[in-house]
Each structure stands twice: as structure tokens, then as C-alpha cells.
Short mmCIF file of N, CA and C in Angstrom, two decimals:
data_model
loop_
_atom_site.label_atom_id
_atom_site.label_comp_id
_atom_site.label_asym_id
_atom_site.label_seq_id
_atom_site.Cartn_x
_atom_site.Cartn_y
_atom_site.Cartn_z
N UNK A 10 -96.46 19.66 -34.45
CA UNK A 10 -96.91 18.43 -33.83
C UNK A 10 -98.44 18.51 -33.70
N UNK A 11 -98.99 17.88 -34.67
CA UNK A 11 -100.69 17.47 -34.61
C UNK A 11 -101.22 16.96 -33.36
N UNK A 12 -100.63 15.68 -33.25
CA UNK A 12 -100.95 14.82 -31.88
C UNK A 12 -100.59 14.90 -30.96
N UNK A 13 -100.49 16.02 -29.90
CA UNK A 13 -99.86 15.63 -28.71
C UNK A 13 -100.03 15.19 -27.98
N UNK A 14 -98.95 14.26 -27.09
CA UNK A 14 -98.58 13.12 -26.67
C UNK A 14 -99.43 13.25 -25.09
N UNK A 15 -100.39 14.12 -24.87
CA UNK A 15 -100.80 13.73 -24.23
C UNK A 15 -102.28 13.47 -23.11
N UNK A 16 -103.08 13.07 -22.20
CA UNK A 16 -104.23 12.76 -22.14
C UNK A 16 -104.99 14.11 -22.86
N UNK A 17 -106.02 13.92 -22.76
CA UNK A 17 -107.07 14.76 -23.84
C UNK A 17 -107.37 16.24 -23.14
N UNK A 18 -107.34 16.06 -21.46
CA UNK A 18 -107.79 17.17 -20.78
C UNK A 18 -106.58 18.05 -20.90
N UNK A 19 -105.18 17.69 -20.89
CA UNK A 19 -103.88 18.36 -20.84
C UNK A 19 -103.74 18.61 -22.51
N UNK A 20 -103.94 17.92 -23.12
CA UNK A 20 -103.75 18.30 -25.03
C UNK A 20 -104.72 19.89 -25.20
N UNK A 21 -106.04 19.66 -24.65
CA UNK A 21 -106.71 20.30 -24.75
C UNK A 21 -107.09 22.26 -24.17
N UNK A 22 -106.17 21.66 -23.03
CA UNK A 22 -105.89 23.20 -22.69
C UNK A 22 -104.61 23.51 -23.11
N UNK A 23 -103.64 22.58 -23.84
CA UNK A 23 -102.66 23.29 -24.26
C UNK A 23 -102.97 24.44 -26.01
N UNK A 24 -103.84 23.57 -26.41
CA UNK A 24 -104.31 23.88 -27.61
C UNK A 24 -105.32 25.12 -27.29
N UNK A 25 -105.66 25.21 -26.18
CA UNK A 25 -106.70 26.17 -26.42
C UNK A 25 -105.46 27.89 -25.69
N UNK A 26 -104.73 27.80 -24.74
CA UNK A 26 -103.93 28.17 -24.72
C UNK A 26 -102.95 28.78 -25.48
N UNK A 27 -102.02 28.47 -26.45
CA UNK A 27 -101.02 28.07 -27.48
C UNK A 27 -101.69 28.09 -28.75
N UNK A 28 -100.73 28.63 -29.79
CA UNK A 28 -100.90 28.69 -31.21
C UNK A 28 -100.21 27.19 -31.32
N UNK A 29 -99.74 26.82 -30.83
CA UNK A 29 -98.89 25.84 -31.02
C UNK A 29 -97.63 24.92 -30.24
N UNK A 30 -96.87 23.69 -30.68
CA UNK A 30 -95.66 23.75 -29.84
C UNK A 30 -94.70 24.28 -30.36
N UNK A 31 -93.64 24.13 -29.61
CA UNK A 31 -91.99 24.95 -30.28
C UNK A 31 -91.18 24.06 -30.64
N UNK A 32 -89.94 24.41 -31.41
CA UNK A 32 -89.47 23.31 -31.49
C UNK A 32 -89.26 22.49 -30.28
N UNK A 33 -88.29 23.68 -29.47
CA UNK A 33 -87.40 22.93 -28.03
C UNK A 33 -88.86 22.19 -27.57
N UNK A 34 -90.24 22.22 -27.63
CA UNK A 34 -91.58 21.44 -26.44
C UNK A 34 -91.38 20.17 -27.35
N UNK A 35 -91.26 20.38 -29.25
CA UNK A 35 -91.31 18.94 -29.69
C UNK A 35 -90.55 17.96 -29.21
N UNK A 36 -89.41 18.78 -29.30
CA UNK A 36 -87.72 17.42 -29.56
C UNK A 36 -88.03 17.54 -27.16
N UNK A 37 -87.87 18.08 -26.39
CA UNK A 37 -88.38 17.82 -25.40
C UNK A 37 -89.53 16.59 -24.74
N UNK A 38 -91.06 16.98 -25.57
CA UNK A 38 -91.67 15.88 -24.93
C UNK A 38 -91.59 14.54 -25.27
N UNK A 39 -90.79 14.69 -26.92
CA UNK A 39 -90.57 13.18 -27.38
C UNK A 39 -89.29 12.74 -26.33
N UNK A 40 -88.59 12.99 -25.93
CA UNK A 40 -87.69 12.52 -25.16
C UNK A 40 -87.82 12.06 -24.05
N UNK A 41 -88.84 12.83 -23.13
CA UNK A 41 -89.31 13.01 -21.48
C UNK A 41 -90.54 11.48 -22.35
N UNK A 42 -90.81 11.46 -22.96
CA UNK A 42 -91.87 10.70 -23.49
C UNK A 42 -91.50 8.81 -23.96
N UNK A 43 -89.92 9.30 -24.03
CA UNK A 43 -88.80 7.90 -24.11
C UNK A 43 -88.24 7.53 -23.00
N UNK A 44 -88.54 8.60 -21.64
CA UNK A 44 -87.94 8.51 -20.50
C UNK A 44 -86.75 8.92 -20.57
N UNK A 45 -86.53 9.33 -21.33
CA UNK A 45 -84.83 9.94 -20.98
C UNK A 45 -84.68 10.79 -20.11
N UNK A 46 -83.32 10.92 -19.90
CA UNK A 46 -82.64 12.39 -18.86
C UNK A 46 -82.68 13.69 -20.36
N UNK A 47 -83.18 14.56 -19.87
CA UNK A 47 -83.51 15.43 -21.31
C UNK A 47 -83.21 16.53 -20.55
N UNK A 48 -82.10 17.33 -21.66
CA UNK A 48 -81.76 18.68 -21.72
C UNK A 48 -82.36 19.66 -22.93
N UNK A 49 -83.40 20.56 -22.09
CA UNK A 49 -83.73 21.33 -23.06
C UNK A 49 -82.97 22.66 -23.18
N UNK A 50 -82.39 22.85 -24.19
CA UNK A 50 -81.39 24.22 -24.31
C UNK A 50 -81.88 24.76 -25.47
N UNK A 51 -82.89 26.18 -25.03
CA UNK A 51 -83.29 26.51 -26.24
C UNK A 51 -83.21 28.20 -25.99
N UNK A 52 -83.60 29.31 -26.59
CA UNK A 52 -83.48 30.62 -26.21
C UNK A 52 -84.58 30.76 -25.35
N UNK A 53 -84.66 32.13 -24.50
CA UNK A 53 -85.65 32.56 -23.48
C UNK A 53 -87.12 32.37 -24.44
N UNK A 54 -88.09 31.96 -24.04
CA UNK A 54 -88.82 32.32 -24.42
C UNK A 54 -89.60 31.34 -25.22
N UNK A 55 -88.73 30.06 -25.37
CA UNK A 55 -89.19 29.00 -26.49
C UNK A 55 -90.02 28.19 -25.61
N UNK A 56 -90.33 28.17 -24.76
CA UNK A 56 -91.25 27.19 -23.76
C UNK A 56 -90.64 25.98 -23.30
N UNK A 57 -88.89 25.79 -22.75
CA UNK A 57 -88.12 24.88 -21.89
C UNK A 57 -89.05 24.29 -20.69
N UNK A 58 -89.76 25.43 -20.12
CA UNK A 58 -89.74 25.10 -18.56
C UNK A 58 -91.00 24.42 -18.80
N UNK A 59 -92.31 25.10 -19.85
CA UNK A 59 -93.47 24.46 -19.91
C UNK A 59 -93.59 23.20 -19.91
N UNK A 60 -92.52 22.95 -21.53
CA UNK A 60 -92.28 21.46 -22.05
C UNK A 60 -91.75 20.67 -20.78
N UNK A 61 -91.40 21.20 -19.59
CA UNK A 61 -91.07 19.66 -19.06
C UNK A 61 -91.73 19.74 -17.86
N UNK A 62 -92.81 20.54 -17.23
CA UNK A 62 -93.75 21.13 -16.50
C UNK A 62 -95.04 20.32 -17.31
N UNK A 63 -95.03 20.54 -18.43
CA UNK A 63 -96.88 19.75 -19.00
C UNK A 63 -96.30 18.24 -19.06
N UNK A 64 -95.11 17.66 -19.51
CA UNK A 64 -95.14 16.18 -19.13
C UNK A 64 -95.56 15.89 -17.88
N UNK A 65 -95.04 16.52 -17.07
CA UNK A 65 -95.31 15.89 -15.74
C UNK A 65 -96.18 16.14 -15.31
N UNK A 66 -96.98 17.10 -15.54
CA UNK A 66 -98.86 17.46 -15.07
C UNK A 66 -99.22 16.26 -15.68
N UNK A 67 -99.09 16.15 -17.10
CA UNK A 67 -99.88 15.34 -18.06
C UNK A 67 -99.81 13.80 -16.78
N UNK A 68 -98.68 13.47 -16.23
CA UNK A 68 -98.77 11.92 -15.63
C UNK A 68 -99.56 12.18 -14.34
N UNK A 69 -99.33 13.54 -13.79
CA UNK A 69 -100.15 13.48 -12.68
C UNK A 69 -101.73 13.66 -12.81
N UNK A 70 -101.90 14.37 -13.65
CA UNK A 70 -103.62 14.50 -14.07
C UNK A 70 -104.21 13.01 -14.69
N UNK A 71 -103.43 12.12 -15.20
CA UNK A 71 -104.24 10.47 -15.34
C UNK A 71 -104.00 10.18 -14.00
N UNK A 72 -102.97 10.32 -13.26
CA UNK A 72 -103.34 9.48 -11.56
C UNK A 72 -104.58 10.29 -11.41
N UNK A 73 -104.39 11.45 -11.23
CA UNK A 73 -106.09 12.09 -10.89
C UNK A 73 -107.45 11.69 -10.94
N UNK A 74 -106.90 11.67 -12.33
CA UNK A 74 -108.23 10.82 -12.95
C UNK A 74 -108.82 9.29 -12.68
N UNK A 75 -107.95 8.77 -11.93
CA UNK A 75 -107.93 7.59 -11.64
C UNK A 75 -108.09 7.79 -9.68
N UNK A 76 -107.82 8.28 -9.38
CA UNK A 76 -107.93 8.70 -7.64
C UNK A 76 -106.43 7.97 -7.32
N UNK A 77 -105.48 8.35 -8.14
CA UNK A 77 -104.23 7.73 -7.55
C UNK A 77 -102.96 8.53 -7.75
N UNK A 78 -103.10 9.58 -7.42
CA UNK A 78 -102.14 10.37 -6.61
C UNK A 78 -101.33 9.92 -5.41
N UNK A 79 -100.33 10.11 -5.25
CA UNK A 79 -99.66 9.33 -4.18
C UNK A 79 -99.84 10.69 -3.12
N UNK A 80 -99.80 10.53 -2.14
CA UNK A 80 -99.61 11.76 -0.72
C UNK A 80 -97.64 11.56 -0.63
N UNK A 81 -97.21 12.04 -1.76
CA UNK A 81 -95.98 13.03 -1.69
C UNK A 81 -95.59 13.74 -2.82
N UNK A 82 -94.66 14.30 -2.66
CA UNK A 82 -93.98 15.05 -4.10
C UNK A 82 -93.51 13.95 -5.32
N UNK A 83 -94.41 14.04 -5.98
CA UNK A 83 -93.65 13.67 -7.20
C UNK A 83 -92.72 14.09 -8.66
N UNK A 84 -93.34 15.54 -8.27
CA UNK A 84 -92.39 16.63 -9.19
C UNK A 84 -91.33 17.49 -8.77
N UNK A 85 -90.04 17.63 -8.71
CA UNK A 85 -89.34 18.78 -7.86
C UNK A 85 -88.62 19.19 -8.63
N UNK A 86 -88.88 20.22 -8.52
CA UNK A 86 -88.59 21.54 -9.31
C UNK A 86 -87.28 22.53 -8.77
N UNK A 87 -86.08 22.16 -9.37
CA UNK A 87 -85.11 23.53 -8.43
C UNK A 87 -84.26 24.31 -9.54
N UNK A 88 -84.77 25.47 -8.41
CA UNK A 88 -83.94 27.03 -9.65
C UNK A 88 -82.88 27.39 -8.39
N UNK A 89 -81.92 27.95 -8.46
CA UNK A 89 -81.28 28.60 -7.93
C UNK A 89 -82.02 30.33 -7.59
N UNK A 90 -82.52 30.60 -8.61
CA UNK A 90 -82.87 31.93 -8.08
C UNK A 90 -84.67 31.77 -7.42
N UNK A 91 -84.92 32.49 -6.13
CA UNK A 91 -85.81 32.46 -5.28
C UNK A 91 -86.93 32.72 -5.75
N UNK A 92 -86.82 33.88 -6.71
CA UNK A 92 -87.99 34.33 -6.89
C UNK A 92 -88.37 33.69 -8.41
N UNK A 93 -87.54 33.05 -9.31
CA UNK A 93 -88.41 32.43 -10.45
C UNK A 93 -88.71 31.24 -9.68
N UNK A 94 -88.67 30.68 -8.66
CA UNK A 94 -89.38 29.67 -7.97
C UNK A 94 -90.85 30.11 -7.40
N UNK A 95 -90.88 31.43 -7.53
CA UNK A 95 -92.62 32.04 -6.30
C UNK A 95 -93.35 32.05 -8.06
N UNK A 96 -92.62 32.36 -8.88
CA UNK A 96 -93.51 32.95 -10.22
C UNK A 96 -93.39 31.56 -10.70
N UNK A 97 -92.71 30.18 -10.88
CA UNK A 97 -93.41 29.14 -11.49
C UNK A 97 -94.18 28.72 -10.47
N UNK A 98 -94.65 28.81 -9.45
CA UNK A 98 -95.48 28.70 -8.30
C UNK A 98 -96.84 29.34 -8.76
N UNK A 99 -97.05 30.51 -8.83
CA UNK A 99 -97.97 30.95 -9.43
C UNK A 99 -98.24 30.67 -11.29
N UNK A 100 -97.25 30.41 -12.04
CA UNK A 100 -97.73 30.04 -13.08
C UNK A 100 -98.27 28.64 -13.43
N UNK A 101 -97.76 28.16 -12.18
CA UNK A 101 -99.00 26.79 -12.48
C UNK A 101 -100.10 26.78 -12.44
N UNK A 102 -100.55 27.44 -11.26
CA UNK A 102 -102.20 27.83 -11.21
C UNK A 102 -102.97 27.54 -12.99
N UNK A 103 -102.46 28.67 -13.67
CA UNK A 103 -103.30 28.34 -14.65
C UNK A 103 -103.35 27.26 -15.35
N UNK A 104 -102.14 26.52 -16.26
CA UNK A 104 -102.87 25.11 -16.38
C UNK A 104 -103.72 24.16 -15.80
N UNK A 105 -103.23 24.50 -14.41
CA UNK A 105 -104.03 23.37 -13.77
C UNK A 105 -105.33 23.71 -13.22
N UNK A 106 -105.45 25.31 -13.35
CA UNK A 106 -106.72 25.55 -12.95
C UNK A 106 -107.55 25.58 -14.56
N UNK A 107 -107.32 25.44 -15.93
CA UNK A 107 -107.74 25.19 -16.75
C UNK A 107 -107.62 23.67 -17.25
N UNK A 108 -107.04 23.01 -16.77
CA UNK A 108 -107.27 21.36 -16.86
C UNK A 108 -108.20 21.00 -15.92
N UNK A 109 -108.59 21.77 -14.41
CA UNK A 109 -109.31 21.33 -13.76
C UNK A 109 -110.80 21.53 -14.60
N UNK A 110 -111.13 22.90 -15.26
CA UNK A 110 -112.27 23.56 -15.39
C UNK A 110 -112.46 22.63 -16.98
N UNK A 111 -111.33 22.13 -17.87
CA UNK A 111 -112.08 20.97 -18.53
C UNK A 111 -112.38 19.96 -18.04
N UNK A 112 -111.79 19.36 -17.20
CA UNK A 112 -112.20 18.14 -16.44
C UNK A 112 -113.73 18.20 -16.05
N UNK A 113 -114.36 19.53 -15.41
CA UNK A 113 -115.19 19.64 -15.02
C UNK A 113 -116.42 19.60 -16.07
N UNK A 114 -116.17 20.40 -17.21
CA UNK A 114 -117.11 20.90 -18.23
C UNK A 114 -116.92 19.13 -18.66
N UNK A 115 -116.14 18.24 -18.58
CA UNK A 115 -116.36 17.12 -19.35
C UNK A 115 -117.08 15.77 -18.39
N UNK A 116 -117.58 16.52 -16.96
CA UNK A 116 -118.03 15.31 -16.05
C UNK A 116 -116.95 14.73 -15.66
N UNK A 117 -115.65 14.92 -15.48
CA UNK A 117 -114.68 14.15 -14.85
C UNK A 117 -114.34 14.24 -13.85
N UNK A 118 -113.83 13.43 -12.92
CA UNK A 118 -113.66 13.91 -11.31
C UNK A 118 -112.36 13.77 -11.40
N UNK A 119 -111.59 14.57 -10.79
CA UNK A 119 -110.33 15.16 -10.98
C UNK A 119 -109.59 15.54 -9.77
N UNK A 120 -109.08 14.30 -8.80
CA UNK A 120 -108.38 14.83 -7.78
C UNK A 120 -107.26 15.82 -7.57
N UNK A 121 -107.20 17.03 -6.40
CA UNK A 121 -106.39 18.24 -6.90
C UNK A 121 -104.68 17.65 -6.96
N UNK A 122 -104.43 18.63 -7.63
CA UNK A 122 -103.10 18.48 -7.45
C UNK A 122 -102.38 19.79 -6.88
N UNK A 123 -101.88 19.08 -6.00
CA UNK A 123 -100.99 20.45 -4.87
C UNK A 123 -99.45 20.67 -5.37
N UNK A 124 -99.70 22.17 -5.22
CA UNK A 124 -98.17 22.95 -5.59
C UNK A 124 -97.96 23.46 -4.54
N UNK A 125 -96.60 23.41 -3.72
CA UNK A 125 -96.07 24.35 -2.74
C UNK A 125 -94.51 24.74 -3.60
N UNK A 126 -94.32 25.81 -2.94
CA UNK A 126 -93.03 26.38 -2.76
C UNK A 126 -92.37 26.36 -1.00
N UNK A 127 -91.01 26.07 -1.41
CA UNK A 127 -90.55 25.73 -0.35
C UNK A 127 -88.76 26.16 -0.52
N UNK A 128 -88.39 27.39 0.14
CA UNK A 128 -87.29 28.32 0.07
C UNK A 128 -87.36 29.03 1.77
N UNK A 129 -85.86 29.39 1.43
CA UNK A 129 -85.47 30.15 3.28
C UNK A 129 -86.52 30.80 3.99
N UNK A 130 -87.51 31.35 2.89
CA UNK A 130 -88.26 32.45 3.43
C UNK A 130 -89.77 31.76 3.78
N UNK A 131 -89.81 30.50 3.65
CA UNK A 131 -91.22 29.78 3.76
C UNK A 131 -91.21 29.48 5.50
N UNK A 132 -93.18 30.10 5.58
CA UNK A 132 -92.82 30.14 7.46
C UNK A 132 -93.14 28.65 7.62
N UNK A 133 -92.26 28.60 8.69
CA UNK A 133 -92.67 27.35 9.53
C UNK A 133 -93.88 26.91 9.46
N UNK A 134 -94.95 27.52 9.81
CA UNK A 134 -96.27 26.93 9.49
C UNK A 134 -96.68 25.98 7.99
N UNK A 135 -96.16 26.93 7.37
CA UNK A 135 -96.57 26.37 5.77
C UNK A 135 -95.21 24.88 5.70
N UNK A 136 -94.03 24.76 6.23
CA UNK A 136 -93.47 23.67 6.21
C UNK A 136 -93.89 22.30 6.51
N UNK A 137 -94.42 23.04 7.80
CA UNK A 137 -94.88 21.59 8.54
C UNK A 137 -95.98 21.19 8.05
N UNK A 138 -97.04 22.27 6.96
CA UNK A 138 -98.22 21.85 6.50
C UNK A 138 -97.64 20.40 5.52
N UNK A 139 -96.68 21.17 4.61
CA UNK A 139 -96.24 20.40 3.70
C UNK A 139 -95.79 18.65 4.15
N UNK A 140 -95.27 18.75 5.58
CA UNK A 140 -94.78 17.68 6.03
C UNK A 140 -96.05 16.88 6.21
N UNK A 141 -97.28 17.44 6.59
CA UNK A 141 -98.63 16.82 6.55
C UNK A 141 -99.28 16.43 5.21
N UNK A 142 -99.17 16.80 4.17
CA UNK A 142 -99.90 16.85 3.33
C UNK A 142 -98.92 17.55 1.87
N UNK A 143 -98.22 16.67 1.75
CA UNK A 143 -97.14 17.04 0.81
C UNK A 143 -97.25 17.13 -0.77
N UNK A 144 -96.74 18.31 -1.08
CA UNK A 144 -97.52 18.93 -2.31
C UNK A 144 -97.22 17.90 -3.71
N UNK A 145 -97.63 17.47 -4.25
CA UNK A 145 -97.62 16.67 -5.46
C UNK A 145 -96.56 17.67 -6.20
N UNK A 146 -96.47 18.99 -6.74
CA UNK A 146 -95.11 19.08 -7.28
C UNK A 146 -94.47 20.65 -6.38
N UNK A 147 -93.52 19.98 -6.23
CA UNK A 147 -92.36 20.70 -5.07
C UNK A 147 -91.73 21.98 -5.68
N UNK A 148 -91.42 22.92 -5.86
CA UNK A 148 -90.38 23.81 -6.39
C UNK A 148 -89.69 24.44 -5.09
N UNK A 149 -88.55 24.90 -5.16
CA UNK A 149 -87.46 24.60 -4.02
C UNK A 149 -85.81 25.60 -4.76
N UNK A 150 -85.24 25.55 -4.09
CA UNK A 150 -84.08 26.24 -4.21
C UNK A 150 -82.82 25.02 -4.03
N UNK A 151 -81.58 25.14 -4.62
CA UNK A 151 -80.84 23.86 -4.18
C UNK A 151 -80.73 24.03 -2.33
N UNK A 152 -80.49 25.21 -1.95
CA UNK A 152 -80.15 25.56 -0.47
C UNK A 152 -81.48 24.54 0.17
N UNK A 153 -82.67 25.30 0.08
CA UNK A 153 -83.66 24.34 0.81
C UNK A 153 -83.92 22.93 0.31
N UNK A 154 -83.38 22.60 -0.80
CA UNK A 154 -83.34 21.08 -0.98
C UNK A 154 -82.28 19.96 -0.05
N UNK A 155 -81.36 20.98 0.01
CA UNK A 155 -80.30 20.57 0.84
C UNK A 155 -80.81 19.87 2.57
N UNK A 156 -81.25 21.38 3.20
CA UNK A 156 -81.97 20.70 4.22
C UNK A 156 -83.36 19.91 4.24
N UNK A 157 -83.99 19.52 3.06
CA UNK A 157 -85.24 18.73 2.75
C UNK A 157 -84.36 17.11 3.29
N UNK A 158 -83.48 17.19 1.94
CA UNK A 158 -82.67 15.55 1.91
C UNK A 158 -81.98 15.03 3.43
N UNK A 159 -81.79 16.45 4.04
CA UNK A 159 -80.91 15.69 5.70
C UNK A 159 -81.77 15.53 6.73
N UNK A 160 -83.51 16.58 6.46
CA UNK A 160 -84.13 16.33 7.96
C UNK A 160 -84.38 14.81 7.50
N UNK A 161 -85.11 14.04 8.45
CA UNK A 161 -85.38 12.44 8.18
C UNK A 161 -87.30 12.91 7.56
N UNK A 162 -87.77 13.43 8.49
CA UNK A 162 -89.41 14.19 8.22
C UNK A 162 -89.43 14.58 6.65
N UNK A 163 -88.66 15.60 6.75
CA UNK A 163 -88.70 16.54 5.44
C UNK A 163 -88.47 15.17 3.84
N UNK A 164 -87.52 14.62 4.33
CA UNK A 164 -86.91 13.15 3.33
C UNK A 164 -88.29 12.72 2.77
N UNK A 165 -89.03 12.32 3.71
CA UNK A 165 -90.26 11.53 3.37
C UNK A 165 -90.94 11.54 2.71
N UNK A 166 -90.82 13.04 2.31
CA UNK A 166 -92.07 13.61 1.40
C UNK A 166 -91.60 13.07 -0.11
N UNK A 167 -90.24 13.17 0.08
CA UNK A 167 -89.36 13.03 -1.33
C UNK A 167 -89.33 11.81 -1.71
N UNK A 168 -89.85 10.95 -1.44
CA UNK A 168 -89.78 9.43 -1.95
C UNK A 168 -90.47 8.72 -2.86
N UNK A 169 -91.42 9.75 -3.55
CA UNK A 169 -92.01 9.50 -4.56
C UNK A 169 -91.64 10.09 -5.99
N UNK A 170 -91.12 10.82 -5.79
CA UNK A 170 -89.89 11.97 -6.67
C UNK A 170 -89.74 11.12 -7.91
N UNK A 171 -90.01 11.28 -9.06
CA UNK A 171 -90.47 10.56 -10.20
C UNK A 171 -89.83 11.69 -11.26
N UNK A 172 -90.04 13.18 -11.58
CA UNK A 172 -89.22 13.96 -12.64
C UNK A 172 -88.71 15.37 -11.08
N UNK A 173 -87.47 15.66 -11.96
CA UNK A 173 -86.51 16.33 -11.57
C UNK A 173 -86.78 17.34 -11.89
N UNK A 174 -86.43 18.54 -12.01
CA UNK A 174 -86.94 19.66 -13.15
C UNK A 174 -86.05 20.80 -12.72
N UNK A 175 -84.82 20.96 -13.58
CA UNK A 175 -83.52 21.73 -12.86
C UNK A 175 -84.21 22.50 -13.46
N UNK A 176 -84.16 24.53 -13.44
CA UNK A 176 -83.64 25.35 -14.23
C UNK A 176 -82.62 26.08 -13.89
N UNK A 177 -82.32 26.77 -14.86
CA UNK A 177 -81.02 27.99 -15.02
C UNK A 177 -80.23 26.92 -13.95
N UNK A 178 -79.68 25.69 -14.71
CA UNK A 178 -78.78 24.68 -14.29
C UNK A 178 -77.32 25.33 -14.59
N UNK A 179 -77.25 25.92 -15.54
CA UNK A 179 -75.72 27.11 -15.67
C UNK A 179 -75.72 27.24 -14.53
N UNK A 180 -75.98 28.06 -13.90
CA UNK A 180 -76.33 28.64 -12.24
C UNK A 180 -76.01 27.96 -11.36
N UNK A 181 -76.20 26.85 -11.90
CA UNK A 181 -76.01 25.78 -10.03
C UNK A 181 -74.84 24.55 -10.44
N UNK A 182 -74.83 24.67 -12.10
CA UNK A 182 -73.22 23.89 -12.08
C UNK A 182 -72.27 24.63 -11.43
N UNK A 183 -71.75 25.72 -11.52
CA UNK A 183 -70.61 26.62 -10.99
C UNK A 183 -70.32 26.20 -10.00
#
């Protein structure tokens, strides 16, 4: 895929990043890109989680760019297991801290975009931050999603919720 599908600051650190896309990112972003409900089922390693992680940066970095970020979650992210939720937590950092640093090298003003994690083990403090100032994309466990959807507070944040982003969904059909 020559053209990818998306703004120039997100094409651009993918390319500088990446030899390339994979299949599962092609047949993926054309789909997420038709709006569909899209299942990516591909082996470890083919870039599933990226491909549907850079669509949804890609829509939040033009609100950015525009100063129109909404103040809630618009991405939520749930794994069943705890800890690939702290490590896609930290693996966002780098795209977005390399979409920020083109944004910058290109004169663009680039409102941030906030990542929290939010699981059994998140302190109270950092919850209620979230309830203040709610992270643009969410990653979560089904357990703590559970009590997100019943507090009425916690709900609120979720109302802007725009892509879904299951993984290791084997896991949480059972």
C-alpha cells in the first residue's frame, strides 16, 4: 500500500517507523476506513493491534489539529489480560510522541491526546483524575469496564466512545 489512508503527520511516522504495511494493516484499515465492524485475525506479530490503534489516532490527531478533541474517551480499548493493557499503554507513547514531534518540526499545533489505563489495580487518585479530565483513548480490562458502565460518573466519560478495540477476544468470548 503506497498511499496510506491517512493524514500526512500519521502516514508519515508510520513510514518512517515501518518498512511497510502487512497484509492483516491493509485488508484492516480498508475496512475500519468503510466503517465496518472489522475482525483482524492474523498471526502474532502481523501488526492487528497497530492497524486498528493508527486508525483511530489517525481521527483523533485531525480533531487535534483542528482544536476539537472532545473532553472524553473516544477510543476503548479492552484485553482481558492486565498487563498487555499497561504495555499498550506504554506503547502508545511512541507514535504519538512521534506524531507530536512531526507536528512540531512542521509548525503545527497539535492538541495532546491523553492515554490512561484503567484496571483493579489503578489508585483511586488516578480514577478520579480520569473522571476530571478523561483520557481520549481508554484501555481497560472487561472487569473494570464493567464497573465504568454501572457507576453513573464513571458512564460519562464513555459517551463519546466512537472505536471499540477488543483484543485476545478468544479470551473474553468463553
Amino acid at each position: 500500500m503506497d498511499a496510506l489512508p491517512f493524514d500526512p503527520l500519521v502516514a508519515g511516522w508510520f513510514r518512517q517507523a515501518f518498512a511497510g504495511a502487512t497484509p492483516a494493516q491493509e485488508a484492516g484499515w480498508a475496512a475500519i476506513g468503510r466503517g465496518e465492524d472489522t475482525l483482524i485475525a492474523a498471526p502474532t506479530g502481523s501488526g492487528k493491534t497497530l492497524a486498528a490503534f493508527l486508525s483511530a489516532i489517525d481521527g483523533l490527531v485531525r480533531r487535534a489539529q483542528e482544536n476539537r478533541l472532545p473532553e472524553g474517551t473516544c477510543v476503548l480499548y479492552v484485553s482481558p489480560l492486565k498487563a498487555l493493557g499497561n504495555d499498550i499503554g506504554k506503547n502508545l507513547e511512541l507514535p504519538l510522541a512521534g506524531i507530536r514531534q512531526r507536528a512540531e518540526e512542521a509548525g503545527l499545533s497539535l492538541d495532546d491526546i491523553r492515554v490512561a489505563v484503567r484496571s483493579g489495580d489503578t489508585p483511586a487518585s488516578q480514577r478520579q483524575a480520569m473522571l476530571r479530565k478523561p483520557p481520549h483513548i481508554l484501555i481497560t480490562t472487561p472487569e473494570s469496564l464493567y464497573i465504568l458502565l454501572t457507576a453513573v460518573k464513571s458512564r460519562q466519560i464513555l459517551r463519546h466512545v466512537e472505536s471499540v478495540i477488543v483484543d485476545e477476544v478468544h479470551a473474553i468470548c468463553g
